[in-house]
Amino acid sequence: MDTSKLMFRDGLMKDERILITGGGTGLGREMAEGFLKLGAEVHICGRRGGVCEETAEELMSKHGGKVVPYACDIRVPDAISDMNDRIWSAHGPLTGLMNNAAGNFISRTEDLSIRGFDAIANIVFRGSFYMTHDIGKRWIEQKLKGSVCSILTTWVWNGGPFVVPSAMSKAAINTMTQSLAVEWGRYGLRFNAIAPGPFPTKGAWARLSPDSGSSSMERGVANPMGRVGEMHELVNLAVLLMGPGCEYINGQTIAIDGGMYNASGGNFSALSAWTDEQWAAARAAIEGANAEDKAKRTV
Ligand code: HXC
Ligand code: NAP
């Protein structure tokens, strides 16, 4: 990301200590960089401990400050509470949680096994709740203010053909956002979400555009603004929601998609035209990417 395009003043986030799940790669890494640059202390976690360590090293050598990496699988409640115990005791209470970790792949729903459904739902639906629940209870018990932002998709409003487990799970986290904004607002906790359109990342593109963008994800072309998102745009929105100054925003899910959702629904409905051969090739490519990442997992 070009950090000169951050629209906020230096030091804005100096009082923030924020955990970003999936912060070792992709959008999570970009947000980690932006928050760090604006003075926050940042904690990042993922199953590939080495990837998180490398990201932390790289960001600190570029910007100084503190980025702390953890190998943590958010599907495992005990792993979440162990990590949060470590954060609280070694660094102090978090001020914010960015629910960014996710799993996804395109598939015809009739081709999904139960394990395939669970692979996605356990990360997005369960993992995001487990993390929010563990941290929320700490804030309530200690009478601390806190902010949670979840990275969703525009499919929470109109469904996600060919990504049904993801769309269902993200919609559930949208509901969590709206519900806890009301239930836990009285404790000084607030809950918002971002629904990004296409922002090219290695992890998403390998699983959602395994045809290297020839049809499905080169949707910058179909976007009203004729392009995909730029990382600083997403990060600026995340700072608005996670930094000080706009705390009255609570219970909102904000799209940042160039208007694509309004123009075309922003989902994968065009994949209805794919042949069996195209689906077989996509699955082989996705499973190759899955295996490559899995080989680096340390938890
Ligand atoms: C059908 C598939 C499949 C595919 C995997 N499976 N790929 N089924 N089509 N293409 C099935 C497997 O066959 C297996 O079922 C089951 O899923 C579990 O596979 P595992 O590899 O064992 O899963 P696991 O190790 O838990 O890994 C989770 C994962 C993986 C989701 C499958 O992709 C992952 O770790 N992803 C994390 C990163 C990621 O997805 N990033 C993209 C986020 S983008 P069987 O029954 O055969 O054993 C995003 C939205 C972007 O979320 C929106 C853009 C607009
Ligand atoms: P990504 O780089 O693949 O990010 C996903 C991250 O989640 C990885 O760092 C992964 O790390 C982590 N993760 C997955 N399962 C985990 C688990 N069980 N425990 C801990 N961490 C886990 O893809 P991305 O594009 O940046 O996606 C980030 C977020 O943006 C996701 O919520 C995605 O749905 C959302 N999004 C992206 C786009 C886009 O265009 N890129 C659009 C809309 C929404 P490990 O594999 O090491 O665990």
mmCIF file of C-alpha atoms and ligand atoms in Angstrom:
data_model
loop_
_atom_site.group_PDB
_atom_site.id
_atom_site.type_symbol
_atom_site.label_atom_id
_atom_site.label_comp_id
_atom_site.label_asym_id
_atom_site.label_seq_id
_atom_site.Cartn_x
_atom_site.Cartn_y
_atom_site.Cartn_z
ATOM 1 C CA MET A 1 0.000 0.000 0.000
ATOM 2 C CA ASP A 2 1.096 3.547 -0.671
ATOM 3 C CA THR A 3 0.925 4.855 2.904
ATOM 4 C CA SER A 4 1.129 8.463 1.656
ATOM 5 C CA LYS A 5 -2.508 7.938 0.628
ATOM 6 C CA LEU A 6 -3.654 7.464 4.218
ATOM 7 C CA MET A 7 -6.009 10.368 4.887
ATOM 8 C CA PHE A 8 -5.508 10.594 8.658
ATOM 9 C CA ARG A 9 -2.973 12.459 10.794
ATOM 10 C CA ASP A 10 0.093 10.724 12.221
ATOM 11 C CA GLY A 11 -0.473 9.422 15.748
ATOM 12 C CA LEU A 12 -4.261 9.205 15.372
ATOM 13 C CA MET A 13 -4.269 5.593 16.581
ATOM 14 C CA LYS A 14 -1.586 5.887 19.282
ATOM 15 C CA ASP A 15 -3.975 4.748 22.025
ATOM 16 C CA GLU A 16 -5.222 1.719 20.083
ATOM 17 C CA ARG A 17 -4.187 -1.907 20.561
ATOM 18 C CA ILE A 18 -5.876 -3.880 17.810
ATOM 19 C CA LEU A 19 -5.963 -7.585 16.969
ATOM 20 C CA ILE A 20 -6.387 -8.386 13.278
ATOM 21 C CA THR A 21 -7.260 -12.023 12.578
ATOM 22 C CA GLY A 22 -5.672 -13.221 9.344
ATOM 23 C CA GLY A 23 -3.366 -10.193 9.614
ATOM 24 C CA GLY A 24 -0.378 -11.968 8.063
ATOM 25 C CA THR A 25 -1.666 -11.678 4.492
ATOM 26 C CA GLY A 26 -3.924 -9.790 2.121
ATOM 27 C CA LEU A 27 -6.333 -7.180 3.422
ATOM 28 C CA GLY A 28 -5.447 -7.982 7.046
ATOM 29 C CA ARG A 29 -1.809 -7.200 6.389
ATOM 30 C CA GLU A 30 -2.740 -3.930 4.644
ATOM 31 C CA MET A 31 -4.870 -2.856 7.605
ATOM 32 C CA ALA A 32 -2.060 -3.837 9.985
ATOM 33 C CA GLU A 33 0.298 -1.574 8.055
ATOM 34 C CA GLY A 34 -2.138 1.341 8.043
ATOM 35 C CA PHE A 35 -2.939 1.070 11.754
ATOM 36 C CA LEU A 36 0.764 0.739 12.610
ATOM 37 C CA LYS A 37 1.671 3.756 10.483
ATOM 38 C CA LEU A 38 -0.925 5.793 12.399
ATOM 39 C CA GLY A 39 0.550 4.768 15.753
ATOM 40 C CA ALA A 40 -1.466 1.723 16.848
ATOM 41 C CA GLU A 41 0.007 -1.362 18.501
ATOM 42 C CA VAL A 42 -1.025 -4.225 16.256
ATOM 43 C CA HIS A 43 -1.461 -7.950 16.961
ATOM 44 C CA ILE A 44 -1.930 -10.384 14.081
ATOM 45 C CA CYS A 45 -2.796 -14.075 13.983
ATOM 46 C CA GLY A 46 -3.155 -16.922 11.510
ATOM 47 C CA ARG A 47 -2.492 -20.652 11.244
ATOM 48 C CA ARG A 48 0.768 -20.060 9.367
ATOM 49 C CA GLY A 49 2.821 -18.757 12.279
ATOM 50 C CA GLY A 50 5.862 -18.127 10.063
ATOM 51 C CA VAL A 51 3.854 -15.957 7.668
ATOM 52 C CA CYS A 52 2.627 -13.798 10.575
ATOM 53 C CA GLU A 53 6.179 -13.537 11.945
ATOM 54 C CA GLU A 54 7.537 -12.405 8.579
ATOM 55 C CA THR A 55 4.774 -9.829 8.191
ATOM 56 C CA ALA A 56 5.409 -8.468 11.680
ATOM 57 C CA GLU A 57 9.156 -8.181 11.003
ATOM 58 C CA GLU A 58 8.650 -6.510 7.634
ATOM 59 C CA LEU A 59 6.134 -3.968 8.893
ATOM 60 C CA MET A 60 8.186 -3.052 11.965
ATOM 61 C CA SER A 61 11.358 -2.667 9.924
ATOM 62 C CA LYS A 62 9.488 -0.339 7.561
ATOM 63 C CA HIS A 63 7.562 1.754 10.088
ATOM 64 C CA GLY A 64 8.905 0.991 13.603
ATOM 65 C CA GLY A 65 6.307 0.464 16.323
ATOM 66 C CA LYS A 66 4.989 -2.875 17.545
ATOM 67 C CA VAL A 67 3.398 -5.732 15.578
ATOM 68 C CA VAL A 68 3.053 -8.991 17.531
ATOM 69 C CA PRO A 69 2.441 -12.252 15.619
ATOM 70 C CA TYR A 70 0.626 -15.349 16.902
ATOM 71 C CA ALA A 71 0.006 -18.807 15.467
ATOM 72 C CA CYS A 72 -3.669 -19.242 16.345
ATOM 73 C CA ASP A 73 -6.501 -21.143 14.696
ATOM 74 C CA ILE A 74 -9.696 -19.181 15.319
ATOM 75 C CA ARG A 75 -11.757 -22.376 14.982
ATOM 76 C CA VAL A 76 -10.347 -23.504 18.339
ATOM 77 C CA PRO A 77 -11.880 -21.672 21.345
ATOM 78 C CA ASP A 78 -9.052 -22.647 23.731
ATOM 79 C CA ALA A 79 -6.447 -21.335 21.284
ATOM 80 C CA ILE A 80 -8.326 -18.028 21.156
ATOM 81 C CA SER A 81 -8.477 -17.628 24.917
ATOM 82 C CA ASP A 82 -4.797 -18.627 25.288
ATOM 83 C CA MET A 83 -3.767 -15.983 22.766
ATOM 84 C CA ASN A 84 -5.961 -13.327 24.350
ATOM 85 C CA ASP A 85 -4.580 -14.197 27.816
ATOM 86 C CA ARG A 86 -1.095 -13.645 26.392
ATOM 87 C CA ILE A 87 -2.081 -10.306 24.875
ATOM 88 C CA TRP A 88 -3.767 -9.069 28.055
ATOM 89 C CA SER A 89 -0.922 -10.141 30.352
ATOM 90 C CA ALA A 90 2.082 -9.171 28.232
ATOM 91 C CA HIS A 91 0.740 -6.022 26.550
ATOM 92 C CA GLY A 92 -2.557 -4.939 28.107
ATOM 93 C CA PRO A 93 -6.194 -5.013 27.004
ATOM 94 C CA LEU A 94 -7.080 -4.758 23.352
ATOM 95 C CA THR A 95 -9.060 -1.702 22.282
ATOM 96 C CA GLY A 96 -10.223 -3.254 19.021
ATOM 97 C CA LEU A 97 -10.788 -6.475 17.116
ATOM 98 C CA MET A 98 -10.776 -6.761 13.344
ATOM 99 C CA ASN A 99 -12.521 -9.980 12.328
ATOM 100 C CA ASN A 100 -10.750 -10.407 8.996
ATOM 101 C CA ALA A 101 -9.763 -14.108 8.807
ATOM 102 C CA ALA A 102 -11.836 -16.152 6.368
ATOM 103 C CA GLY A 103 -11.849 -19.167 4.123
ATOM 104 C CA ASN A 104 -13.627 -19.388 0.801
ATOM 105 C CA PHE A 105 -13.593 -21.062 -2.608
ATOM 106 C CA ILE A 106 -15.962 -21.082 -5.560
ATOM 107 C CA SER A 107 -17.878 -24.321 -6.020
ATOM 108 C CA ARG A 108 -21.214 -25.464 -7.341
ATOM 109 C CA THR A 109 -23.189 -26.147 -4.175
ATOM 110 C CA GLU A 110 -24.098 -29.631 -5.381
ATOM 111 C CA ASP A 111 -20.367 -30.432 -5.511
ATOM 112 C CA LEU A 112 -19.755 -29.429 -1.873
ATOM 113 C CA SER A 113 -19.222 -32.098 0.765
ATOM 114 C CA ILE A 114 -20.212 -31.493 4.371
ATOM 115 C CA ARG A 115 -16.527 -31.104 5.165
ATOM 116 C CA GLY A 116 -16.275 -28.488 2.423
ATOM 117 C CA PHE A 117 -19.166 -26.532 3.950
ATOM 118 C CA ASP A 118 -17.661 -26.837 7.431
ATOM 119 C CA ALA A 119 -14.208 -25.779 6.226
ATOM 120 C CA ILE A 120 -15.618 -22.333 5.457
ATOM 121 C CA ALA A 121 -18.399 -22.037 8.045
ATOM 122 C CA ASN A 122 -16.094 -23.049 10.907
ATOM 123 C CA ILE A 123 -13.698 -20.212 10.122
ATOM 124 C CA VAL A 124 -16.113 -17.428 9.218
ATOM 125 C CA PHE A 125 -19.304 -18.185 11.152
ATOM 126 C CA ARG A 126 -17.942 -19.926 14.240
ATOM 127 C CA GLY A 127 -14.417 -18.496 14.429
ATOM 128 C CA SER A 128 -15.529 -14.868 14.131
ATOM 129 C CA PHE A 129 -18.119 -15.408 16.884
ATOM 130 C CA TYR A 130 -15.709 -17.277 19.179
ATOM 131 C CA MET A 131 -13.204 -14.437 18.898
ATOM 132 C CA THR A 132 -15.793 -11.689 19.391
ATOM 133 C CA HIS A 133 -17.318 -13.515 22.362
ATOM 134 C CA ASP A 134 -13.980 -14.085 24.135
ATOM 135 C CA ILE A 135 -12.849 -10.474 23.728
ATOM 136 C CA GLY A 136 -16.282 -8.952 24.365
ATOM 137 C CA LYS A 137 -16.593 -10.761 27.700
ATOM 138 C CA ARG A 138 -13.184 -9.442 28.783
ATOM 139 C CA TRP A 139 -14.201 -5.879 27.919
ATOM 140 C CA ILE A 140 -17.502 -6.175 29.762
ATOM 141 C CA GLU A 141 -15.915 -7.699 32.856
ATOM 142 C CA GLN A 142 -13.193 -5.050 32.967
ATOM 143 C CA LYS A 143 -15.578 -2.191 32.081
ATOM 144 C CA LEU A 144 -13.517 -1.237 29.038
ATOM 145 C CA LYS A 145 -14.632 0.336 25.795
ATOM 146 C CA GLY A 146 -13.993 -1.642 22.638
ATOM 147 C CA SER A 147 -14.657 -1.708 18.926
ATOM 148 C CA VAL A 148 -15.197 -4.694 16.644
ATOM 149 C CA CYS A 149 -15.138 -4.483 12.879
ATOM 150 C CA SER A 150 -15.791 -7.504 10.666
ATOM 151 C CA ILE A 151 -14.783 -7.843 7.032
ATOM 152 C CA LEU A 152 -17.844 -9.142 5.182
ATOM 153 C CA THR A 153 -18.953 -9.000 1.532
ATOM 154 C CA THR A 154 -21.875 -7.357 -0.271
ATOM 155 C CA TRP A 155 -23.380 -10.859 -0.574
ATOM 156 C CA VAL A 156 -24.794 -10.364 2.909
ATOM 157 C CA TRP A 157 -27.546 -8.348 1.207
ATOM 158 C CA ASN A 158 -28.315 -10.422 -1.876
ATOM 159 C CA GLY A 159 -26.773 -13.888 -1.506
ATOM 160 C CA GLY A 160 -23.694 -15.498 -3.025
ATOM 161 C CA PRO A 161 -24.304 -18.083 -5.746
ATOM 162 C CA PHE A 162 -21.310 -20.479 -6.013
ATOM 163 C CA VAL A 163 -19.973 -19.283 -2.626
ATOM 164 C CA VAL A 164 -22.938 -20.335 -0.503
ATOM 165 C CA PRO A 165 -21.111 -21.328 2.739
ATOM 166 C CA SER A 166 -19.248 -18.012 2.699
ATOM 167 C CA ALA A 167 -22.348 -15.961 1.911
ATOM 168 C CA MET A 168 -24.350 -17.711 4.643
ATOM 169 C CA SER A 169 -21.579 -17.274 7.196
ATOM 170 C CA LYS A 170 -20.880 -13.634 6.343
ATOM 171 C CA ALA A 171 -24.630 -12.902 6.562
ATOM 172 C CA ALA A 172 -24.609 -14.400 10.041
ATOM 173 C CA ILE A 173 -21.743 -12.133 11.084
ATOM 174 C CA ASN A 174 -23.681 -9.207 9.647
ATOM 175 C CA THR A 175 -26.515 -10.198 11.966
ATOM 176 C CA MET A 176 -24.068 -10.501 14.873
ATOM 177 C CA THR A 177 -22.871 -6.960 14.103
ATOM 178 C CA GLN A 178 -26.381 -5.516 14.175
ATOM 179 C CA SER A 179 -27.406 -7.506 17.255
ATOM 180 C CA LEU A 180 -24.400 -6.832 19.473
ATOM 181 C CA ALA A 181 -24.320 -3.159 18.479
ATOM 182 C CA VAL A 182 -27.632 -2.946 20.330
ATOM 183 C CA GLU A 183 -27.101 -5.514 23.092
ATOM 184 C CA TRP A 184 -23.583 -4.441 24.069
ATOM 185 C CA GLY A 185 -23.830 -0.731 23.176
ATOM 186 C CA ARG A 186 -24.664 -0.090 26.828
ATOM 187 C CA TYR A 187 -21.221 -1.404 27.812
ATOM 188 C CA GLY A 188 -19.466 1.057 25.498
ATOM 189 C CA LEU A 189 -18.809 -1.592 22.863
ATOM 190 C CA ARG A 190 -19.532 -0.966 19.216
ATOM 191 C CA PHE A 191 -19.795 -3.226 16.212
ATOM 192 C CA ASN A 192 -19.446 -2.344 12.564
ATOM 193 C CA ALA A 193 -18.488 -4.103 9.345
ATOM 194 C CA ILE A 194 -17.008 -3.455 5.933
ATOM 195 C CA ALA A 195 -18.290 -5.132 2.768
ATOM 196 C CA PRO A 196 -15.490 -4.832 0.210
ATOM 197 C CA GLY A 197 -15.909 -5.387 -3.504
ATOM 198 C CA PRO A 198 -12.937 -6.896 -5.340
ATOM 199 C CA PHE A 199 -9.552 -5.998 -3.838
ATOM 200 C CA PRO A 200 -6.989 -8.310 -5.470
ATOM 201 C CA THR A 201 -5.136 -10.506 -2.965
ATOM 202 C CA LYS A 202 -3.225 -13.742 -3.521
ATOM 203 C CA GLY A 203 -5.448 -15.727 -1.117
ATOM 204 C CA ALA A 204 -8.786 -14.624 -2.564
ATOM 205 C CA TRP A 205 -7.766 -14.715 -6.213
ATOM 206 C CA ALA A 206 -6.362 -18.266 -5.935
ATOM 207 C CA ARG A 207 -9.722 -19.498 -4.664
ATOM 208 C CA LEU A 208 -12.226 -17.231 -6.382
ATOM 209 C CA SER A 209 -10.506 -16.657 -9.699
ATOM 210 C CA PRO A 210 -8.459 -19.818 -10.280
ATOM 211 C CA ASP A 211 -8.802 -19.183 -14.015
ATOM 212 C CA SER A 212 -6.367 -16.278 -13.448
ATOM 213 C CA GLY A 213 -9.006 -13.676 -13.848
ATOM 214 C CA SER A 214 -10.146 -14.573 -17.333
ATOM 215 C CA SER A 215 -13.788 -14.471 -16.331
ATOM 216 C CA SER A 216 -14.857 -14.302 -12.736
ATOM 217 C CA MET A 217 -12.717 -11.892 -10.782
ATOM 218 C CA GLU A 218 -11.552 -9.543 -13.508
ATOM 219 C CA ARG A 219 -14.703 -7.812 -12.559
ATOM 220 C CA GLY A 220 -13.044 -4.447 -12.450
ATOM 221 C CA VAL A 221 -14.290 -4.429 -16.034
ATOM 222 C CA ALA A 222 -17.921 -4.801 -14.932
ATOM 223 C CA ASN A 223 -17.493 -2.288 -12.125
ATOM 224 C CA PRO A 224 -19.221 1.079 -12.518
ATOM 225 C CA MET A 225 -15.857 2.698 -11.743
ATOM 226 C CA GLY A 226 -14.036 0.424 -14.220
ATOM 227 C CA ARG A 227 -11.497 -0.837 -11.713
ATOM 228 C CA VAL A 228 -10.887 -2.942 -8.627
ATOM 229 C CA GLY A 229 -10.328 -1.445 -5.170
ATOM 230 C CA GLU A 230 -7.069 0.117 -4.052
ATOM 231 C CA MET A 231 -5.753 -0.950 -0.665
ATOM 232 C CA HIS A 232 -5.468 2.532 0.823
ATOM 233 C CA GLU A 233 -9.198 3.030 0.167
ATOM 234 C CA LEU A 234 -10.107 0.015 2.276
ATOM 235 C CA VAL A 235 -7.587 0.929 4.972
ATOM 236 C CA ASN A 236 -8.872 4.511 5.252
ATOM 237 C CA LEU A 237 -12.386 3.173 5.851
ATOM 238 C CA ALA A 238 -11.069 0.705 8.445
ATOM 239 C CA VAL A 239 -9.290 3.555 10.277
ATOM 240 C CA LEU A 240 -12.495 5.598 10.308
ATOM 241 C CA LEU A 241 -14.289 2.690 11.997
ATOM 242 C CA MET A 242 -11.486 1.606 14.356
ATOM 243 C CA GLY A 243 -9.818 4.909 15.246
ATOM 244 C CA PRO A 244 -11.111 7.697 17.498
ATOM 245 C CA GLY A 245 -13.388 10.459 16.289
ATOM 246 C CA CYS A 246 -16.424 8.743 14.801
ATOM 247 C CA GLU A 247 -17.503 6.510 17.671
ATOM 248 C CA TYR A 248 -21.198 7.203 17.157
ATOM 249 C CA ILE A 249 -21.125 4.835 14.133
ATOM 250 C CA ASN A 250 -22.510 1.596 15.559
ATOM 251 C CA GLY A 251 -24.260 -1.351 13.931
ATOM 252 C CA GLN A 252 -23.370 -0.425 10.350
ATOM 253 C CA THR A 253 -22.069 -2.484 7.442
ATOM 254 C CA ILE A 254 -20.488 -0.203 4.857
ATOM 255 C CA ALA A 255 -19.849 -1.325 1.282
ATOM 256 C CA ILE A 256 -16.695 -0.205 -0.514
ATOM 257 C CA ASP A 257 -17.121 -1.641 -3.997
ATOM 258 C CA GLY A 258 -17.221 1.178 -6.527
ATOM 259 C CA GLY A 259 -20.990 0.791 -6.731
ATOM 260 C CA MET A 260 -20.742 -2.760 -8.075
ATOM 261 C CA TYR A 261 -23.355 -4.232 -5.775
ATOM 262 C CA ASN A 262 -25.923 -1.722 -6.976
ATOM 263 C CA ALA A 263 -24.963 -2.236 -10.616
ATOM 264 C CA SER A 264 -24.677 -5.997 -10.938
ATOM 265 C CA GLY A 265 -25.316 -7.624 -7.572
ATOM 266 C CA GLY A 266 -21.547 -8.011 -7.196
ATOM 267 C CA ASN A 267 -21.685 -11.787 -6.913
ATOM 268 C CA PHE A 268 -20.694 -14.814 -8.964
ATOM 269 C CA SER A 269 -23.979 -15.381 -10.838
ATOM 270 C CA ALA A 270 -22.079 -15.330 -14.170
ATOM 271 C CA LEU A 271 -20.504 -18.683 -13.259
ATOM 272 C CA SER A 272 -23.815 -20.341 -14.182
ATOM 273 C CA ALA A 273 -22.345 -20.517 -17.695
ATOM 274 C CA TRP A 274 -19.349 -22.649 -16.646
ATOM 275 C CA THR A 275 -19.002 -26.179 -18.037
ATOM 276 C CA ASP A 276 -18.122 -29.323 -16.066
ATOM 277 C CA GLU A 277 -14.609 -29.040 -17.462
ATOM 278 C CA GLN A 278 -14.232 -25.475 -16.220
ATOM 279 C CA TRP A 279 -15.402 -26.526 -12.748
ATOM 280 C CA ALA A 280 -12.987 -29.456 -12.692
ATOM 281 C CA ALA A 281 -10.087 -27.210 -13.693
ATOM 282 C CA ALA A 282 -11.061 -24.599 -11.095
ATOM 283 C CA ARG A 283 -11.251 -27.193 -8.334
ATOM 284 C CA ALA A 284 -7.849 -28.644 -9.220
ATOM 285 C CA ALA A 285 -6.286 -25.183 -9.163
ATOM 286 C CA ILE A 286 -7.960 -24.243 -5.856
ATOM 287 C CA GLU A 287 -6.884 -27.483 -4.198
ATOM 288 C CA GLY A 288 -3.313 -26.792 -5.356
ATOM 289 C CA ALA A 289 -3.417 -23.374 -3.650
ATOM 290 C CA ASN A 290 -4.965 -24.900 -0.521
ATOM 291 C CA ALA A 291 -2.182 -27.517 -0.308
ATOM 292 C CA GLU A 292 0.549 -24.916 -0.760
ATOM 293 C CA ASP A 293 -0.802 -22.804 2.107
ATOM 294 C CA LYS A 294 -1.523 -25.806 4.317
ATOM 295 C CA ALA A 295 2.115 -26.922 4.123
ATOM 296 C CA LYS A 296 3.070 -23.688 5.953
ATOM 297 C CA ARG A 297 0.594 -24.061 8.839
ATOM 298 C CA THR A 298 2.146 -24.339 12.282
ATOM 299 C CA VAL A 299 -1.114 -24.897 14.195
HETATM 300 C C1 HXC B 1 -15.115 -28.191 -3.576
HETATM 301 C C2 HXC B 1 -13.439 -28.143 -1.980
HETATM 302 C C3 HXC B 1 -12.680 -27.243 -2.757
HETATM 303 C C4 HXC B 1 -13.224 -26.835 -4.006
HETATM 304 C C5 HXC B 1 -11.598 -27.632 -0.914
HETATM 305 N N1 HXC B 1 -12.725 -28.363 -0.874
HETATM 306 N N2 HXC B 1 -11.550 -26.937 -2.063
HETATM 307 N N3 HXC B 1 -14.644 -28.606 -2.378
HETATM 308 N N4 HXC B 1 -14.432 -27.333 -4.386
HETATM 309 N N5 HXC B 1 -12.567 -25.973 -4.784
HETATM 310 C C6 HXC B 1 -13.137 -29.299 0.181
HETATM 311 C C7 HXC B 1 -12.130 -30.428 0.327
HETATM 312 O O1 HXC B 1 -12.303 -31.393 -0.710
HETATM 313 C C8 HXC B 1 -12.515 -30.988 1.698
HETATM 314 O O2 HXC B 1 -13.661 -31.791 1.640
HETATM 315 C C9 HXC B 1 -12.936 -29.711 2.452
HETATM 316 O O3 HXC B 1 -13.162 -28.694 1.458
HETATM 317 C C10 HXC B 1 -11.891 -29.243 3.420
HETATM 318 O O4 HXC B 1 -10.684 -29.059 2.712
HETATM 319 P P1 HXC B 1 -9.347 -28.807 3.506
HETATM 320 O O5 HXC B 1 -8.298 -28.409 2.514
HETATM 321 O O6 HXC B 1 -9.062 -29.953 4.416
HETATM 322 O O7 HXC B 1 -9.788 -27.549 4.413
HETATM 323 P P2 HXC B 1 -9.004 -26.689 5.444
HETATM 324 O O8 HXC B 1 -7.611 -27.178 5.661
HETATM 325 O O9 HXC B 1 -9.879 -26.542 6.617
HETATM 326 O O10 HXC B 1 -8.836 -25.251 4.671
HETATM 327 C C11 HXC B 1 -9.883 -24.354 4.589
HETATM 328 C C12 HXC B 1 -10.088 -23.845 3.174
HETATM 329 C C13 HXC B 1 -8.806 -23.227 2.593
HETATM 330 C C14 HXC B 1 -11.212 -22.800 3.247
HETATM 331 C C15 HXC B 1 -10.536 -25.015 2.260
HETATM 332 O O11 HXC B 1 -9.071 -22.694 1.298
HETATM 333 C C16 HXC B 1 -8.242 -22.131 3.443
HETATM 334 O O12 HXC B 1 -7.555 -22.389 4.413
HETATM 335 N N6 HXC B 1 -8.499 -20.856 3.101
HETATM 336 C C17 HXC B 1 -8.021 -19.682 3.851
HETATM 337 C C18 HXC B 1 -7.718 -18.525 2.950
HETATM 338 C C19 HXC B 1 -8.833 -18.115 2.017
HETATM 339 O O13 HXC B 1 -9.740 -18.909 1.716
HETATM 340 N N7 HXC B 1 -8.772 -16.878 1.558
HETATM 341 C C20 HXC B 1 -9.774 -16.328 0.638
HETATM 342 C C21 HXC B 1 -10.695 -15.442 1.336
HETATM 343 S S1 HXC B 1 -11.602 -14.536 0.130
HETATM 344 P P3 HXC B 1 -13.609 -33.428 1.539
HETATM 345 O O14 HXC B 1 -14.996 -33.851 1.797
HETATM 346 O O15 HXC B 1 -13.156 -33.690 0.121
HETATM 347 O O16 HXC B 1 -12.626 -33.907 2.571
HETATM 348 C C22 HXC B 1 -13.181 -14.338 0.673
HETATM 349 C C23 HXC B 1 -14.217 -13.507 -0.019
HETATM 350 C C24 HXC B 1 -13.762 -12.634 -1.127
HETATM 351 O O17 HXC B 1 -13.519 -14.843 1.661
HETATM 352 C C25 HXC B 1 -14.902 -11.883 -1.758
HETATM 353 C C26 HXC B 1 -14.500 -11.293 -3.102
HETATM 354 C C27 HXC B 1 -15.525 -10.349 -3.665
HETATM 355 P P1 NAP B 2 -6.355 -13.942 2.482
HETATM 356 O O1 NAP B 2 -5.068 -13.228 2.270
HETATM 357 O O2 NAP B 2 -6.439 -15.372 2.098
HETATM 358 O O3 NAP B 2 -6.751 -13.746 4.004
HETATM 359 C C1 NAP B 2 -7.374 -14.705 4.801
HETATM 360 C C2 NAP B 2 -6.593 -14.799 6.097
HETATM 361 O O4 NAP B 2 -7.356 -15.545 7.045
HETATM 362 C C3 NAP B 2 -5.248 -15.503 5.948
HETATM 363 O O5 NAP B 2 -4.229 -14.700 6.521
HETATM 364 C C4 NAP B 2 -5.432 -16.793 6.730
HETATM 365 O O6 NAP B 2 -4.204 -17.164 7.362
HETATM 366 C C5 NAP B 2 -6.472 -16.376 7.755
HETATM 367 N N1 NAP B 2 -7.202 -17.527 8.285
HETATM 368 C C6 NAP B 2 -7.976 -18.409 7.588
HETATM 369 N N2 NAP B 2 -8.441 -19.359 8.409
HETATM 370 C C7 NAP B 2 -7.983 -19.076 9.650
HETATM 371 C C8 NAP B 2 -8.114 -19.682 10.914
HETATM 372 N N3 NAP B 2 -8.831 -20.801 11.060
HETATM 373 N N4 NAP B 2 -7.500 -19.128 11.970
HETATM 374 C C9 NAP B 2 -6.764 -18.008 11.830
HETATM 375 N N5 NAP B 2 -6.596 -17.358 10.659
HETATM 376 C C10 NAP B 2 -7.191 -17.899 9.581
HETATM 377 O O7 NAP B 2 -7.541 -13.214 1.692
HETATM 378 P P2 NAP B 2 -8.060 -11.696 1.716
HETATM 379 O O8 NAP B 2 -8.565 -11.410 0.362
HETATM 380 O O9 NAP B 2 -7.066 -10.800 2.331
HETATM 381 O O10 NAP B 2 -9.332 -11.812 2.681
HETATM 382 C C11 NAP B 2 -9.396 -11.112 3.914
HETATM 383 C C12 NAP B 2 -10.838 -10.840 4.278
HETATM 384 O O11 NAP B 2 -11.426 -10.001 3.306
HETATM 385 C C13 NAP B 2 -11.715 -12.074 4.342
HETATM 386 O O12 NAP B 2 -12.648 -11.934 5.393
HETATM 387 C C14 NAP B 2 -12.439 -12.047 3.019
HETATM 388 O O13 NAP B 2 -13.652 -12.746 3.062
HETATM 389 C C15 NAP B 2 -12.655 -10.558 2.880
HETATM 390 N N6 NAP B 2 -12.936 -10.065 1.535
HETATM 391 C C16 NAP B 2 -11.950 -10.013 0.608
HETATM 392 C C17 NAP B 2 -12.231 -9.489 -0.640
HETATM 393 C C18 NAP B 2 -11.176 -9.362 -1.704
HETATM 394 O O14 NAP B 2 -11.504 -8.953 -2.809
HETATM 395 N N7 NAP B 2 -9.928 -9.699 -1.431
HETATM 396 C C19 NAP B 2 -13.520 -9.035 -0.919
HETATM 397 C C20 NAP B 2 -14.508 -9.123 0.064
HETATM 398 C C21 NAP B 2 -14.190 -9.621 1.300
HETATM 399 P P3 NAP B 2 -3.780 -18.709 7.598
HETATM 400 O O15 NAP B 2 -4.082 -19.444 6.324
HETATM 401 O O16 NAP B 2 -2.333 -18.603 7.907
HETATM 402 O O17 NAP B 2 -4.586 -19.186 8.752
#
